[in-house]
mmCIF file of C-alpha atoms in Angstrom:
data_model
loop_
_atom_site.group_PDB
_atom_site.id
_atom_site.type_symbol
_atom_site.label_atom_id
_atom_site.label_comp_id
_atom_site.label_asym_id
_atom_site.label_seq_id
_atom_site.Cartn_x
_atom_site.Cartn_y
_atom_site.Cartn_z
ATOM 1 C CA GLN A 1 11.202 20.176 8.362
ATOM 2 C CA VAL A 2 11.176 18.725 4.867
ATOM 3 C CA GLN A 3 8.546 16.065 4.382
ATOM 4 C CA LEU A 4 8.044 13.758 1.413
ATOM 5 C CA VAL A 5 4.778 11.839 1.348
ATOM 6 C CA GLU A 6 4.351 9.040 -1.186
ATOM 7 C CA SER A 7 1.083 7.541 -2.334
ATOM 8 C CA GLY A 8 -0.320 5.398 -5.129
ATOM 9 C CA GLY A 9 1.182 2.016 -4.381
ATOM 10 C CA GLY A 10 -0.829 -1.160 -4.249
ATOM 11 C CA LEU A 11 -1.356 -4.694 -5.484
ATOM 12 C CA ILE A 12 -1.654 -5.166 -9.232
ATOM 13 C CA GLN A 13 -1.387 -7.934 -11.799
ATOM 14 C CA ALA A 14 1.543 -8.205 -14.182
ATOM 15 C CA GLY A 15 1.072 -5.998 -17.210
ATOM 16 C CA GLY A 16 -0.901 -3.400 -15.296
ATOM 17 C CA SER A 17 -0.175 0.224 -14.488
ATOM 18 C CA LEU A 18 0.176 2.377 -11.405
ATOM 19 C CA ARG A 19 1.031 6.008 -10.786
ATOM 20 C CA LEU A 20 3.003 6.964 -7.715
ATOM 21 C CA SER A 21 2.942 10.472 -6.301
ATOM 22 C CA CYS A 22 5.302 12.221 -3.915
ATOM 23 C CA ALA A 23 4.214 15.516 -2.405
ATOM 24 C CA ALA A 24 7.070 17.571 -0.974
ATOM 25 C CA SER A 25 6.980 20.365 1.557
ATOM 26 C CA GLY A 26 9.309 23.339 1.537
ATOM 27 C CA SER A 27 11.288 24.701 -1.366
ATOM 28 C CA ILE A 28 11.737 23.345 -4.871
ATOM 29 C CA PHE A 29 14.442 20.688 -4.937
ATOM 30 C CA ASN A 30 17.188 20.469 -7.550
ATOM 31 C CA ILE A 31 16.644 16.768 -8.135
ATOM 32 C CA MET A 32 13.746 14.545 -7.237
ATOM 33 C CA GLY A 33 13.601 10.856 -7.840
ATOM 34 C CA TRP A 34 12.333 7.419 -7.079
ATOM 35 C CA TYR A 35 14.249 4.509 -5.614
ATOM 36 C CA ARG A 36 13.075 1.034 -4.708
ATOM 37 C CA GLN A 37 14.052 -1.675 -2.272
ATOM 38 C CA SER A 38 12.985 -5.300 -1.882
ATOM 39 C CA PRO A 39 14.087 -8.137 0.406
ATOM 40 C CA GLU A 40 16.110 -9.529 -2.512
ATOM 41 C CA LYS A 41 17.807 -6.299 -3.558
ATOM 42 C CA GLN A 42 19.508 -3.268 -2.067
ATOM 43 C CA ARG A 43 17.913 0.098 -2.584
ATOM 44 C CA GLU A 44 18.374 1.072 -6.212
ATOM 45 C CA LEU A 45 17.709 4.099 -8.359
ATOM 46 C CA VAL A 46 14.612 3.938 -10.541
ATOM 47 C CA ALA A 47 14.404 7.421 -12.049
ATOM 48 C CA THR A 48 15.359 11.035 -11.362
ATOM 49 C CA ILE A 49 14.282 14.394 -12.702
ATOM 50 C CA THR A 50 15.825 17.855 -12.376
ATOM 51 C CA THR A 51 14.050 21.184 -12.031
ATOM 52 C CA ASP A 52 14.355 21.782 -15.782
ATOM 53 C CA GLY A 53 12.941 18.376 -16.652
ATOM 54 C CA THR A 54 16.075 16.369 -17.419
ATOM 55 C CA THR A 55 15.372 12.710 -16.663
ATOM 56 C CA ASN A 56 17.427 9.629 -15.946
ATOM 57 C CA TYR A 57 16.183 6.042 -15.752
ATOM 58 C CA ALA A 58 17.472 2.696 -14.675
ATOM 59 C CA ASP A 59 17.899 0.386 -17.658
ATOM 60 C CA SER A 60 15.383 -2.033 -16.170
ATOM 61 C CA VAL A 61 12.530 0.495 -16.384
ATOM 62 C CA LYS A 62 13.330 2.410 -19.571
ATOM 63 C CA GLY A 63 10.371 2.427 -21.911
ATOM 64 C CA ARG A 64 7.982 1.356 -19.161
ATOM 65 C CA PHE A 65 8.203 4.052 -16.466
ATOM 66 C CA THR A 66 7.944 7.817 -16.828
ATOM 67 C CA ILE A 67 8.988 10.318 -14.178
ATOM 68 C CA SER A 68 7.549 13.819 -14.154
ATOM 69 C CA ARG A 69 7.225 16.747 -11.769
ATOM 70 C CA ASP A 70 4.923 19.655 -11.140
ATOM 71 C CA ASN A 71 6.980 22.476 -9.658
ATOM 72 C CA VAL A 72 3.877 24.473 -8.757
ATOM 73 C CA LYS A 73 2.519 21.624 -6.648
ATOM 74 C CA ASN A 74 6.048 20.532 -5.687
ATOM 75 C CA THR A 75 5.101 16.974 -6.528
ATOM 76 C CA VAL A 76 6.935 14.265 -8.429
ATOM 77 C CA TYR A 77 5.203 11.362 -10.158
ATOM 78 C CA LEU A 78 6.191 7.951 -11.417
ATOM 79 C CA GLN A 79 3.899 6.507 -14.066
ATOM 80 C CA MET A 80 4.516 2.773 -14.308
ATOM 81 C CA HIS A 81 3.285 0.638 -17.199
ATOM 82 C CA SER A 82 3.778 -3.007 -18.117
ATOM 83 C CA LEU A 83 4.554 -3.881 -14.540
ATOM 84 C CA ARG A 84 6.427 -7.090 -13.855
ATOM 85 C CA PRO A 85 6.727 -9.223 -10.711
ATOM 86 C CA GLU A 86 10.350 -8.127 -10.415
ATOM 87 C CA ASP A 87 9.116 -4.546 -9.997
ATOM 88 C CA THR A 88 7.720 -5.549 -6.611
ATOM 89 C CA ALA A 89 9.370 -3.373 -3.970
ATOM 90 C CA VAL A 90 8.908 -0.509 -1.587
ATOM 91 C CA TYR A 91 9.267 2.649 -3.642
ATOM 92 C CA TYR A 92 10.880 5.648 -1.958
ATOM 93 C CA CYS A 93 10.787 9.260 -3.007
ATOM 94 C CA ARG A 94 13.995 11.267 -2.644
ATOM 95 C CA ALA A 95 14.624 15.006 -2.873
ATOM 96 C CA ASP A 96 18.071 16.586 -3.244
ATOM 97 C CA SER A 97 19.301 20.148 -2.829
ATOM 98 C CA PHE A 98 22.823 21.290 -3.635
ATOM 99 C CA ARG A 99 25.095 24.288 -4.089
ATOM 100 C CA LYS A 100 27.847 24.085 -6.697
ATOM 101 C CA ALA A 101 29.876 26.811 -4.962
ATOM 102 C CA ASP A 102 30.938 24.562 -2.081
ATOM 103 C CA SER A 103 29.694 21.179 -3.301
ATOM 104 C CA PHE A 104 27.159 21.086 -0.502
ATOM 105 C CA ARG A 105 24.441 18.475 -0.905
ATOM 106 C CA GLU A 106 21.516 17.532 1.281
ATOM 107 C CA PHE A 107 18.809 14.986 0.655
ATOM 108 C CA TRP A 108 15.666 13.587 2.220
ATOM 109 C CA TRP A 109 13.718 10.336 1.913
ATOM 110 C CA GLY A 110 10.012 9.661 1.960
ATOM 111 C CA GLN A 111 8.463 6.888 4.021
ATOM 112 C CA GLY A 112 7.946 4.561 1.063
ATOM 113 C CA THR A 113 4.945 3.026 -0.651
ATOM 114 C CA GLN A 114 4.551 -0.679 -1.382
ATOM 115 C CA VAL A 115 4.122 -1.884 -4.955
ATOM 116 C CA THR A 116 3.305 -5.561 -5.363
ATOM 117 C CA VAL A 117 2.995 -7.090 -8.832
ATOM 118 C CA SER A 118 1.455 -10.544 -9.018
ATOM 119 C CA SER A 119 2.270 -13.009 -11.780
#
């Protein structure tokens, strides 16, 4: 079974930094990313990265967050700087696999890690 295990969350003051990690079991995934969810918002995309390093970010985190991956360790990271109270959420790792031949797509979610930013 595919397992995604997140770590690195915590309580931090506004303006601080955290680095989240997501260690994946199994094969290398086409796309890995981070999503977040809070009581005030639905789950939303934060950032994604492909196997070749192409990245995509939500407008709200551009310039502050950096996603990266280590394909040898099969781990994806989210480096977060200049954290704001509105960044407070449970952050979830997601891994996607797909085949273009038949448009098949499968994805998995991690258990989530809490990030709380105090003002």
